[in-house]
């Protein structure tokens, strides 16, 4: 049985990658966001995960509007980043874990999630930026990855309820894995933001607060409204919260909040970072 240690939840704004490339982490604009990762660095140093299961959304790098899977799971032994048009330096590749990916895929299909399987997959800023934030200093990634992409781009979008169920099914599959890998789960994107259209720049602090307050203790509360209602509440890109919801589902029932940071704005986004530790990890720590 894999050991699910906890979850890292963070915005994935591409401009963060630009700030890292320019060494601006401690500039006044950026430090209120980057400082939110200090507790995560401390936690990762003791948690020492082997594998990261990453719920994120592709923004047109690996999938485009012509072929858009609702849920896609990487099943490769390596993954690459590529230039997606933001002008960010291309980051080092990532090791995968195809055997664990296939185990998760089998569990998901068994649980009636008919996912797309990807034996090759490019990963965009939504995976790369959270990794640069979590393991700063030069693009060495100490974990193998299982990327799980959720469509947040092309309507119809999956319901938040279905995304939570997907995450729970991934958690169930991890608990039935034969190995004893130490797993960290990522949920990336959000919080409220809208990049274009009449409401470009839209941010909803009240909704963001509701999401952060309920994510740990009552994730089902985030699934009471439809994907379209989330677009209304959080903006057309704020729907990326479904990646957080799915990641939360994978953590199991009991979690403890270790840290939280919320800062407006980073680029067009209400930038947020949270760390939830899974119940068993919290108990072990207390013992
Ligand atoms: C921004 C935020 C995103 O989530 C994204 O994918 C691209 C851009 C932004 O705020 O600039
Ligand atoms: Fe995004």
PDB file of C-alpha atoms and ligand atoms in Angstrom:
ATOM      1  CA  UNK A   1       0.000   0.000   0.000  1.00  0.00           C
ATOM      2  CA  UNK A   2       1.339   3.392  -0.985  1.00  0.00           C
ATOM      3  CA  UNK A   3       1.563   5.928   1.821  1.00  0.00           C
ATOM      4  CA  UNK A   4      -0.354   9.125   0.980  1.00  0.00           C
ATOM      5  CA  UNK A   5       1.495  11.846   2.857  1.00  0.00           C
ATOM      6  CA  UNK A   6      -0.431  14.971   1.963  1.00  0.00           C
ATOM      7  CA  UNK A   7      -1.425  17.424  -0.708  1.00  0.00           C
ATOM      8  CA  UNK A   8       0.095  20.616  -2.106  1.00  0.00           C
ATOM      9  CA  UNK A   9      -2.442  22.978  -3.664  1.00  0.00           C
ATOM     10  CA  UNK A  10      -1.242  25.991  -5.598  1.00  0.00           C
ATOM     11  CA  UNK A  11      -1.935  28.470  -8.368  1.00  0.00           C
ATOM     12  CA  UNK A  12       0.179  27.832 -11.464  1.00  0.00           C
ATOM     13  CA  UNK A  13       0.340  31.293 -13.112  1.00  0.00           C
ATOM     14  CA  UNK A  14       3.002  31.189 -15.900  1.00  0.00           C
ATOM     15  CA  UNK A  15       4.411  34.595 -14.850  1.00  0.00           C
ATOM     16  CA  UNK A  16       5.692  32.854 -11.685  1.00  0.00           C
ATOM     17  CA  UNK A  17       8.024  30.863 -13.964  1.00  0.00           C
ATOM     18  CA  UNK A  18       9.220  34.153 -15.469  1.00  0.00           C
ATOM     19  CA  UNK A  19       9.912  35.576 -11.987  1.00  0.00           C
ATOM     20  CA  UNK A  20      11.925  32.459 -11.105  1.00  0.00           C
ATOM     21  CA  UNK A  21      13.922  32.737 -14.353  1.00  0.00           C
ATOM     22  CA  UNK A  22      14.790  36.352 -13.446  1.00  0.00           C
ATOM     23  CA  UNK A  23      15.536  35.574  -9.778  1.00  0.00           C
ATOM     24  CA  UNK A  24      12.785  37.920  -8.571  1.00  0.00           C
ATOM     25  CA  UNK A  25      11.382  35.715  -5.803  1.00  0.00           C
ATOM     26  CA  UNK A  26      12.147  38.290  -3.101  1.00  0.00           C
ATOM     27  CA  UNK A  27      11.030  41.375  -5.045  1.00  0.00           C
ATOM     28  CA  UNK A  28       8.158  43.186  -3.271  1.00  0.00           C
ATOM     29  CA  UNK A  29       5.615  42.129  -5.906  1.00  0.00           C
ATOM     30  CA  UNK A  30       6.536  38.451  -5.660  1.00  0.00           C
ATOM     31  CA  UNK A  31       7.662  37.721  -2.110  1.00  0.00           C
ATOM     32  CA  UNK A  32       4.155  37.613  -0.562  1.00  0.00           C
ATOM     33  CA  UNK A  33       3.434  34.700  -2.884  1.00  0.00           C
ATOM     34  CA  UNK A  34       6.791  32.891  -2.828  1.00  0.00           C
ATOM     35  CA  UNK A  35       7.013  33.102   0.969  1.00  0.00           C
ATOM     36  CA  UNK A  36       3.915  30.897   1.120  1.00  0.00           C
ATOM     37  CA  UNK A  37       6.136  28.007  -0.003  1.00  0.00           C
ATOM     38  CA  UNK A  38       8.505  28.132   2.978  1.00  0.00           C
ATOM     39  CA  UNK A  39       6.346  25.746   5.088  1.00  0.00           C
ATOM     40  CA  UNK A  40       6.021  23.468   2.062  1.00  0.00           C
ATOM     41  CA  UNK A  41       9.809  23.270   1.660  1.00  0.00           C
ATOM     42  CA  UNK A  42      10.147  22.348   5.346  1.00  0.00           C
ATOM     43  CA  UNK A  43       7.397  19.756   5.057  1.00  0.00           C
ATOM     44  CA  UNK A  44       8.832  18.166   1.903  1.00  0.00           C
ATOM     45  CA  UNK A  45      12.239  17.875   3.564  1.00  0.00           C
ATOM     46  CA  UNK A  46      10.765  15.574   6.210  1.00  0.00           C
ATOM     47  CA  UNK A  47       7.967  13.968   4.161  1.00  0.00           C
ATOM     48  CA  UNK A  48      10.453  12.825   1.451  1.00  0.00           C
ATOM     49  CA  UNK A  49       7.905  11.687  -1.167  1.00  0.00           C
ATOM     50  CA  UNK A  50       8.940   9.255  -3.920  1.00  0.00           C
ATOM     51  CA  UNK A  51       6.035   9.967  -6.254  1.00  0.00           C
ATOM     52  CA  UNK A  52       3.841  12.984  -7.037  1.00  0.00           C
ATOM     53  CA  UNK A  53       0.328  12.397  -8.364  1.00  0.00           C
ATOM     54  CA  UNK A  54      -0.498  15.692 -10.060  1.00  0.00           C
ATOM     55  CA  UNK A  55      -4.029  16.847 -10.891  1.00  0.00           C
ATOM     56  CA  UNK A  56      -3.744  19.756 -13.308  1.00  0.00           C
ATOM     57  CA  UNK A  57      -5.163  21.036 -16.575  1.00  0.00           C
ATOM     58  CA  UNK A  58      -3.409  21.247 -19.894  1.00  0.00           C
ATOM     59  CA  UNK A  59      -3.704  24.666 -21.588  1.00  0.00           C
ATOM     60  CA  UNK A  60      -3.228  23.685 -25.236  1.00  0.00           C
ATOM     61  CA  UNK A  61       0.243  22.139 -25.137  1.00  0.00           C
ATOM     62  CA  UNK A  62      -0.511  18.408 -25.129  1.00  0.00           C
ATOM     63  CA  UNK A  63      -4.217  18.580 -25.982  1.00  0.00           C
ATOM     64  CA  UNK A  64      -5.925  21.111 -28.193  1.00  0.00           C
ATOM     65  CA  UNK A  65      -9.593  21.860 -28.782  1.00  0.00           C
ATOM     66  CA  UNK A  66      -9.751  19.326 -31.627  1.00  0.00           C
ATOM     67  CA  UNK A  67      -9.112  16.419 -29.231  1.00  0.00           C
ATOM     68  CA  UNK A  68      -9.913  17.108 -25.594  1.00  0.00           C
ATOM     69  CA  UNK A  69     -10.188  14.263 -23.106  1.00  0.00           C
ATOM     70  CA  UNK A  70     -12.233  14.988 -19.989  1.00  0.00           C
ATOM     71  CA  UNK A  71      -9.822  12.981 -17.796  1.00  0.00           C
ATOM     72  CA  UNK A  72      -6.385  11.892 -19.069  1.00  0.00           C
ATOM     73  CA  UNK A  73      -3.819   9.887 -17.100  1.00  0.00           C
ATOM     74  CA  UNK A  74      -0.139   9.763 -18.032  1.00  0.00           C
ATOM     75  CA  UNK A  75       1.257   6.228 -18.335  1.00  0.00           C
ATOM     76  CA  UNK A  76       4.855   6.927 -19.332  1.00  0.00           C
ATOM     77  CA  UNK A  77       8.269   6.458 -17.747  1.00  0.00           C
ATOM     78  CA  UNK A  78       9.252  10.018 -18.681  1.00  0.00           C
ATOM     79  CA  UNK A  79       7.555  13.307 -19.543  1.00  0.00           C
ATOM     80  CA  UNK A  80       8.820  16.472 -21.165  1.00  0.00           C
ATOM     81  CA  UNK A  81       7.999  20.137 -20.949  1.00  0.00           C
ATOM     82  CA  UNK A  82       7.980  22.282 -24.118  1.00  0.00           C
ATOM     83  CA  UNK A  83       7.632  25.929 -25.065  1.00  0.00           C
ATOM     84  CA  UNK A  84       3.919  26.651 -24.980  1.00  0.00           C
ATOM     85  CA  UNK A  85       4.187  30.300 -26.012  1.00  0.00           C
ATOM     86  CA  UNK A  86       4.706  32.049 -22.652  1.00  0.00           C
ATOM     87  CA  UNK A  87       8.430  32.568 -23.305  1.00  0.00           C
ATOM     88  CA  UNK A  88       9.410  30.523 -20.247  1.00  0.00           C
ATOM     89  CA  UNK A  89      12.623  28.501 -20.179  1.00  0.00           C
ATOM     90  CA  UNK A  90      11.857  24.853 -20.962  1.00  0.00           C
ATOM     91  CA  UNK A  91      12.382  22.830 -17.788  1.00  0.00           C
ATOM     92  CA  UNK A  92      14.159  19.503 -17.319  1.00  0.00           C
ATOM     93  CA  UNK A  93      12.136  16.391 -18.018  1.00  0.00           C
ATOM     94  CA  UNK A  94      10.321  14.396 -15.369  1.00  0.00           C
ATOM     95  CA  UNK A  95      10.627  10.720 -14.472  1.00  0.00           C
ATOM     96  CA  UNK A  96       7.344   8.833 -14.645  1.00  0.00           C
ATOM     97  CA  UNK A  97       6.181   5.616 -13.022  1.00  0.00           C
ATOM     98  CA  UNK A  98       4.358   3.699 -15.737  1.00  0.00           C
ATOM     99  CA  UNK A  99       3.628   0.693 -13.510  1.00  0.00           C
ATOM    100  CA  UNK A 100       1.909   2.825 -10.872  1.00  0.00           C
ATOM    101  CA  UNK A 101       0.104   4.801 -13.593  1.00  0.00           C
ATOM    102  CA  UNK A 102      -1.342   1.614 -15.076  1.00  0.00           C
ATOM    103  CA  UNK A 103      -2.416   0.443 -11.639  1.00  0.00           C
ATOM    104  CA  UNK A 104      -4.259   3.751 -11.130  1.00  0.00           C
ATOM    105  CA  UNK A 105      -5.799   3.514 -14.610  1.00  0.00           C
ATOM    106  CA  UNK A 106      -6.995  -0.034 -13.926  1.00  0.00           C
ATOM    107  CA  UNK A 107      -8.551   1.092 -10.651  1.00  0.00           C
ATOM    108  CA  UNK A 108     -10.238   4.051 -12.341  1.00  0.00           C
ATOM    109  CA  UNK A 109     -11.709   1.975 -15.164  1.00  0.00           C
ATOM    110  CA  UNK A 110     -12.846  -0.616 -12.609  1.00  0.00           C
ATOM    111  CA  UNK A 111     -14.620   2.254 -10.846  1.00  0.00           C
ATOM    112  CA  UNK A 112     -16.206   3.272 -14.175  1.00  0.00           C
ATOM    113  CA  UNK A 113     -14.043   6.295 -15.004  1.00  0.00           C
ATOM    114  CA  UNK A 114     -13.360   5.825 -18.709  1.00  0.00           C
ATOM    115  CA  UNK A 115     -10.107   7.775 -18.822  1.00  0.00           C
ATOM    116  CA  UNK A 116      -7.812   8.532 -21.739  1.00  0.00           C
ATOM    117  CA  UNK A 117      -4.420   6.841 -21.301  1.00  0.00           C
ATOM    118  CA  UNK A 118      -1.352   8.743 -22.495  1.00  0.00           C
ATOM    119  CA  UNK A 119       1.878   6.833 -23.053  1.00  0.00           C
ATOM    120  CA  UNK A 120       3.460  10.066 -24.179  1.00  0.00           C
ATOM    121  CA  UNK A 121       2.472  13.416 -22.765  1.00  0.00           C
ATOM    122  CA  UNK A 122       3.935  16.923 -22.720  1.00  0.00           C
ATOM    123  CA  UNK A 123       3.389  18.755 -19.431  1.00  0.00           C
ATOM    124  CA  UNK A 124       2.762  22.494 -19.376  1.00  0.00           C
ATOM    125  CA  UNK A 125       3.144  25.313 -16.827  1.00  0.00           C
ATOM    126  CA  UNK A 126       0.321  23.878 -14.726  1.00  0.00           C
ATOM    127  CA  UNK A 127       2.614  21.043 -13.656  1.00  0.00           C
ATOM    128  CA  UNK A 128       6.015  22.655 -14.129  1.00  0.00           C
ATOM    129  CA  UNK A 129       5.479  25.889 -12.147  1.00  0.00           C
ATOM    130  CA  UNK A 130       4.222  24.108  -8.992  1.00  0.00           C
ATOM    131  CA  UNK A 131       7.302  21.840  -9.179  1.00  0.00           C
ATOM    132  CA  UNK A 132       9.641  24.823  -9.527  1.00  0.00           C
ATOM    133  CA  UNK A 133       7.938  26.368  -6.495  1.00  0.00           C
ATOM    134  CA  UNK A 134       8.101  23.184  -4.434  1.00  0.00           C
ATOM    135  CA  UNK A 135      11.687  22.194  -5.312  1.00  0.00           C
ATOM    136  CA  UNK A 136      13.449  25.470  -6.110  1.00  0.00           C
ATOM    137  CA  UNK A 137      17.015  25.786  -7.274  1.00  0.00           C
ATOM    138  CA  UNK A 138      17.581  24.342 -10.675  1.00  0.00           C
ATOM    139  CA  UNK A 139      15.010  21.927 -11.950  1.00  0.00           C
ATOM    140  CA  UNK A 140      15.996  18.673 -10.243  1.00  0.00           C
ATOM    141  CA  UNK A 141      12.865  16.767  -9.358  1.00  0.00           C
ATOM    142  CA  UNK A 142      13.251  14.231  -6.530  1.00  0.00           C
ATOM    143  CA  UNK A 143       9.976  12.466  -7.363  1.00  0.00           C
ATOM    144  CA  UNK A 144       8.514  10.375 -10.169  1.00  0.00           C
ATOM    145  CA  UNK A 145       5.219  11.715 -11.469  1.00  0.00           C
ATOM    146  CA  UNK A 146       1.772  10.475 -12.399  1.00  0.00           C
ATOM    147  CA  UNK A 147       0.119  13.376 -14.266  1.00  0.00           C
ATOM    148  CA  UNK A 148      -3.682  13.469 -14.359  1.00  0.00           C
ATOM    149  CA  UNK A 149      -5.127  16.163 -16.637  1.00  0.00           C
ATOM    150  CA  UNK A 150      -8.698  17.381 -16.167  1.00  0.00           C
ATOM    151  CA  UNK A 151     -10.395  19.342 -18.944  1.00  0.00           C
ATOM    152  CA  UNK A 152     -11.050  22.877 -17.686  1.00  0.00           C
ATOM    153  CA  UNK A 153     -10.776  24.429 -21.132  1.00  0.00           C
ATOM    154  CA  UNK A 154     -13.436  23.119 -23.518  1.00  0.00           C
ATOM    155  CA  UNK A 155     -17.094  22.960 -22.499  1.00  0.00           C
ATOM    156  CA  UNK A 156     -18.823  20.780 -21.422  1.00  0.00           C
ATOM    157  CA  UNK A 157     -16.597  20.561 -18.346  1.00  0.00           C
ATOM    158  CA  UNK A 158     -16.708  17.712 -15.827  1.00  0.00           C
ATOM    159  CA  UNK A 159     -18.771  18.415 -12.725  1.00  0.00           C
ATOM    160  CA  UNK A 160     -16.970  19.221  -9.460  1.00  0.00           C
ATOM    161  CA  UNK A 161     -18.756  16.211  -7.938  1.00  0.00           C
ATOM    162  CA  UNK A 162     -17.292  13.915 -10.605  1.00  0.00           C
ATOM    163  CA  UNK A 163     -13.826  15.405 -10.078  1.00  0.00           C
ATOM    164  CA  UNK A 164     -14.009  14.721  -6.338  1.00  0.00           C
ATOM    165  CA  UNK A 165     -15.106  11.150  -7.104  1.00  0.00           C
ATOM    166  CA  UNK A 166     -12.206  10.790  -9.560  1.00  0.00           C
ATOM    167  CA  UNK A 167      -9.761  11.882  -6.869  1.00  0.00           C
ATOM    168  CA  UNK A 168     -11.300   9.490  -4.346  1.00  0.00           C
ATOM    169  CA  UNK A 169     -10.955   6.632  -6.857  1.00  0.00           C
ATOM    170  CA  UNK A 170      -7.277   7.557  -7.379  1.00  0.00           C
ATOM    171  CA  UNK A 171      -6.775   7.493  -3.596  1.00  0.00           C
ATOM    172  CA  UNK A 172      -8.434   4.060  -3.437  1.00  0.00           C
ATOM    173  CA  UNK A 173      -6.141   2.778  -6.202  1.00  0.00           C
ATOM    174  CA  UNK A 174      -3.074   4.137  -4.363  1.00  0.00           C
ATOM    175  CA  UNK A 175      -4.125   2.346  -1.189  1.00  0.00           C
ATOM    176  CA  UNK A 176      -4.324  -0.945  -3.107  1.00  0.00           C
ATOM    177  CA  UNK A 177      -0.878  -0.571  -4.722  1.00  0.00           C
ATOM    178  CA  UNK A 178       1.591  -3.328  -3.886  1.00  0.00           C
ATOM    179  CA  UNK A 179       4.545  -0.969  -3.334  1.00  0.00           C
ATOM    180  CA  UNK A 180       5.257   1.194  -0.302  1.00  0.00           C
ATOM    181  CA  UNK A 181       5.938   4.431  -2.160  1.00  0.00           C
ATOM    182  CA  UNK A 182       5.534   7.707  -0.324  1.00  0.00           C
ATOM    183  CA  UNK A 183       3.060   9.822  -2.275  1.00  0.00           C
ATOM    184  CA  UNK A 184       2.458  13.566  -2.418  1.00  0.00           C
ATOM    185  CA  UNK A 185      -0.638  14.735  -4.288  1.00  0.00           C
ATOM    186  CA  UNK A 186      -0.751  18.062  -6.152  1.00  0.00           C
ATOM    187  CA  UNK A 187      -3.793  20.082  -7.187  1.00  0.00           C
ATOM    188  CA  UNK A 188      -2.870  23.080  -9.341  1.00  0.00           C
ATOM    189  CA  UNK A 189      -4.590  26.172 -10.738  1.00  0.00           C
ATOM    190  CA  UNK A 190      -7.084  28.692  -9.398  1.00  0.00           C
ATOM    191  CA  UNK A 191      -8.129  30.358  -7.365  1.00  0.00           C
ATOM    192  CA  UNK A 192     -10.543  32.866  -8.902  1.00  0.00           C
ATOM    193  CA  UNK A 193      -9.393  34.353 -12.192  1.00  0.00           C
ATOM    194  CA  UNK A 194     -10.616  35.213 -15.641  1.00  0.00           C
ATOM    195  CA  UNK A 195      -8.118  36.000 -18.366  1.00  0.00           C
ATOM    196  CA  UNK A 196     -10.334  37.318 -21.133  1.00  0.00           C
ATOM    197  CA  UNK A 197     -13.759  38.599 -22.118  1.00  0.00           C
ATOM    198  CA  UNK A 198     -15.873  41.239 -20.403  1.00  0.00           C
ATOM    199  CA  UNK A 199     -14.939  40.046 -16.912  1.00  0.00           C
ATOM    200  CA  UNK A 200     -11.161  39.846 -17.541  1.00  0.00           C
ATOM    201  CA  UNK A 201      -9.432  40.433 -14.198  1.00  0.00           C
ATOM    202  CA  UNK A 202     -12.430  39.142 -12.219  1.00  0.00           C
ATOM    203  CA  UNK A 203     -11.588  37.910  -8.707  1.00  0.00           C
ATOM    204  CA  UNK A 204     -13.997  36.704  -5.984  1.00  0.00           C
ATOM    205  CA  UNK A 205     -12.376  36.699  -2.551  1.00  0.00           C
ATOM    206  CA  UNK A 206     -15.523  35.472  -0.833  1.00  0.00           C
ATOM    207  CA  UNK A 207     -15.694  32.346  -2.998  1.00  0.00           C
ATOM    208  CA  UNK A 208     -11.925  31.726  -2.679  1.00  0.00           C
ATOM    209  CA  UNK A 209     -12.214  31.936   1.107  1.00  0.00           C
ATOM    210  CA  UNK A 210     -15.109  29.476   1.062  1.00  0.00           C
ATOM    211  CA  UNK A 211     -13.005  27.029  -1.008  1.00  0.00           C
ATOM    212  CA  UNK A 212      -9.948  27.290   1.247  1.00  0.00           C
ATOM    213  CA  UNK A 213     -12.020  26.965   4.439  1.00  0.00           C
ATOM    214  CA  UNK A 214     -13.884  23.866   3.232  1.00  0.00           C
ATOM    215  CA  UNK A 215     -11.277  22.063   1.137  1.00  0.00           C
ATOM    216  CA  UNK A 216      -9.816  20.215   4.115  1.00  0.00           C
ATOM    217  CA  UNK A 217     -12.774  19.501   6.421  1.00  0.00           C
ATOM    218  CA  UNK A 218     -15.666  19.265   3.931  1.00  0.00           C
ATOM    219  CA  UNK A 219     -14.617  18.959   0.277  1.00  0.00           C
ATOM    220  CA  UNK A 220     -18.137  17.880  -0.698  1.00  0.00           C
ATOM    221  CA  UNK A 221     -19.207  21.458   0.088  1.00  0.00           C
ATOM    222  CA  UNK A 222     -17.260  22.565  -2.995  1.00  0.00           C
ATOM    223  CA  UNK A 223     -19.256  20.205  -5.206  1.00  0.00           C
ATOM    224  CA  UNK A 224     -22.727  21.537  -4.448  1.00  0.00           C
ATOM    225  CA  UNK A 225     -22.697  23.851  -7.450  1.00  0.00           C
ATOM    226  CA  UNK A 226     -22.211  23.000 -11.126  1.00  0.00           C
ATOM    227  CA  UNK A 227     -19.106  23.678 -13.206  1.00  0.00           C
ATOM    228  CA  UNK A 228     -20.955  26.546 -14.918  1.00  0.00           C
ATOM    229  CA  UNK A 229     -21.875  28.037 -11.546  1.00  0.00           C
ATOM    230  CA  UNK A 230     -18.201  27.859 -10.557  1.00  0.00           C
ATOM    231  CA  UNK A 231     -17.347  29.772 -13.740  1.00  0.00           C
ATOM    232  CA  UNK A 232     -19.870  32.397 -12.582  1.00  0.00           C
ATOM    233  CA  UNK A 233     -18.407  32.498  -9.047  1.00  0.00           C
ATOM    234  CA  UNK A 234     -14.697  32.173  -9.820  1.00  0.00           C
ATOM    235  CA  UNK A 235     -14.234  33.277 -13.436  1.00  0.00           C
ATOM    236  CA  UNK A 236     -13.726  31.238 -16.580  1.00  0.00           C
ATOM    237  CA  UNK A 237     -10.279  30.064 -15.472  1.00  0.00           C
ATOM    238  CA  UNK A 238     -11.254  29.904 -11.783  1.00  0.00           C
ATOM    239  CA  UNK A 239     -12.859  26.574 -12.734  1.00  0.00           C
ATOM    240  CA  UNK A 240      -9.335  25.193 -12.283  1.00  0.00           C
ATOM    241  CA  UNK A 241     -10.438  24.686  -8.659  1.00  0.00           C
ATOM    242  CA  UNK A 242     -11.690  21.283  -9.855  1.00  0.00           C
ATOM    243  CA  UNK A 243      -8.013  20.195  -9.907  1.00  0.00           C
ATOM    244  CA  UNK A 244      -7.826  21.064  -6.195  1.00  0.00           C
ATOM    245  CA  UNK A 245     -11.098  19.222  -5.562  1.00  0.00           C
ATOM    246  CA  UNK A 246      -9.844  16.052  -7.278  1.00  0.00           C
ATOM    247  CA  UNK A 247      -6.496  16.197  -5.460  1.00  0.00           C
ATOM    248  CA  UNK A 248      -8.313  16.636  -2.153  1.00  0.00           C
ATOM    249  CA  UNK A 249     -10.351  13.511  -2.927  1.00  0.00           C
ATOM    250  CA  UNK A 250      -7.175  11.450  -3.284  1.00  0.00           C
ATOM    251  CA  UNK A 251      -6.043  12.336   0.266  1.00  0.00           C
ATOM    252  CA  UNK A 252      -8.711  10.305   2.065  1.00  0.00           C
ATOM    253  CA  UNK A 253     -11.179  11.456   4.690  1.00  0.00           C
ATOM    254  CA  UNK A 254      -9.125  13.054   7.460  1.00  0.00           C
ATOM    255  CA  UNK A 255      -6.612  15.782   6.759  1.00  0.00           C
ATOM    256  CA  UNK A 256      -4.951  18.495   8.800  1.00  0.00           C
ATOM    257  CA  UNK A 257      -4.167  21.924   7.396  1.00  0.00           C
ATOM    258  CA  UNK A 258      -0.443  22.674   7.716  1.00  0.00           C
ATOM    259  CA  UNK A 259      -0.258  25.994   5.891  1.00  0.00           C
ATOM    260  CA  UNK A 260      -2.205  28.438   3.775  1.00  0.00           C
ATOM    261  CA  UNK A 261      -1.326  31.576   1.822  1.00  0.00           C
ATOM    262  CA  UNK A 262      -3.610  33.866  -0.202  1.00  0.00           C
ATOM    263  CA  UNK A 263      -2.378  36.864  -2.132  1.00  0.00           C
ATOM    264  CA  UNK A 264      -4.073  39.146  -4.679  1.00  0.00           C
ATOM    265  CA  UNK A 265      -3.105  39.470  -7.425  1.00  0.00           C
ATOM    266  CA  UNK A 266      -0.375  37.528  -9.122  1.00  0.00           C
ATOM    267  CA  UNK A 267      -0.859  38.479 -12.758  1.00  0.00           C
ATOM    268  CA  UNK A 268      -4.652  38.124 -13.165  1.00  0.00           C
ATOM    269  CA  UNK A 269      -5.076  35.518 -10.467  1.00  0.00           C
ATOM    270  CA  UNK A 270      -6.026  35.351  -6.804  1.00  0.00           C
ATOM    271  CA  UNK A 271      -2.938  33.300  -5.945  1.00  0.00           C
ATOM    272  CA  UNK A 272      -3.269  30.692  -3.235  1.00  0.00           C
ATOM    273  CA  UNK A 273      -1.160  27.939  -1.748  1.00  0.00           C
ATOM    274  CA  UNK A 274      -2.280  25.324   0.758  1.00  0.00           C
ATOM    275  CA  UNK A 275      -0.683  22.280   2.326  1.00  0.00           C
ATOM    276  CA  UNK A 276      -2.912  19.564   3.783  1.00  0.00           C
ATOM    277  CA  UNK A 277      -1.363  16.637   5.554  1.00  0.00           C
ATOM    278  CA  UNK A 278      -3.186  13.332   5.465  1.00  0.00           C
ATOM    279  CA  UNK A 279      -4.612  12.148   8.781  1.00  0.00           C
ATOM    280  CA  UNK A 280      -2.206   9.243   9.201  1.00  0.00           C
ATOM    281  CA  UNK A 281       0.838  11.449   8.543  1.00  0.00           C
ATOM    282  CA  UNK A 282      -0.428  13.960  11.102  1.00  0.00           C
ATOM    283  CA  UNK A 283      -0.938  11.180  13.679  1.00  0.00           C
ATOM    284  CA  UNK A 284       2.530   9.741  13.050  1.00  0.00           C
ATOM    285  CA  UNK A 285       4.013  13.177  13.555  1.00  0.00           C
ATOM    286  CA  UNK A 286       2.155  13.656  16.844  1.00  0.00           C
ATOM    287  CA  UNK A 287       3.243  10.212  18.153  1.00  0.00           C
TER     288      UNK A 287
HETATM  289  C1  LIG B   1      -2.703  33.118 -15.650  1.00  0.00           C
HETATM  290  C2  LIG B   1      -3.265  32.160 -14.798  1.00  0.00           C
HETATM  291  C3  LIG B   1      -3.379  30.833 -15.210  1.00  0.00           C
HETATM  292  O1  LIG B   1      -3.929  29.846 -14.441  1.00  0.00           O
HETATM  293  C4  LIG B   1      -2.909  30.451 -16.457  1.00  0.00           C
HETATM  294  O2  LIG B   1      -2.986  29.142 -16.794  1.00  0.00           O
HETATM  295  C5  LIG B   1      -2.368  31.382 -17.322  1.00  0.00           C
HETATM  296  C6  LIG B   1      -2.261  32.722 -16.912  1.00  0.00           C
HETATM  297  C7  LIG B   1      -2.542  34.544 -15.233  1.00  0.00           C
HETATM  298  O3  LIG B   1      -3.104  34.977 -14.200  1.00  0.00           O
HETATM  299  O4  LIG B   1      -1.819  35.271 -15.918  1.00  0.00           O
HETATM  300 FE1  LIG B   2      -4.231  27.971 -15.671  1.00  0.00          FE
END
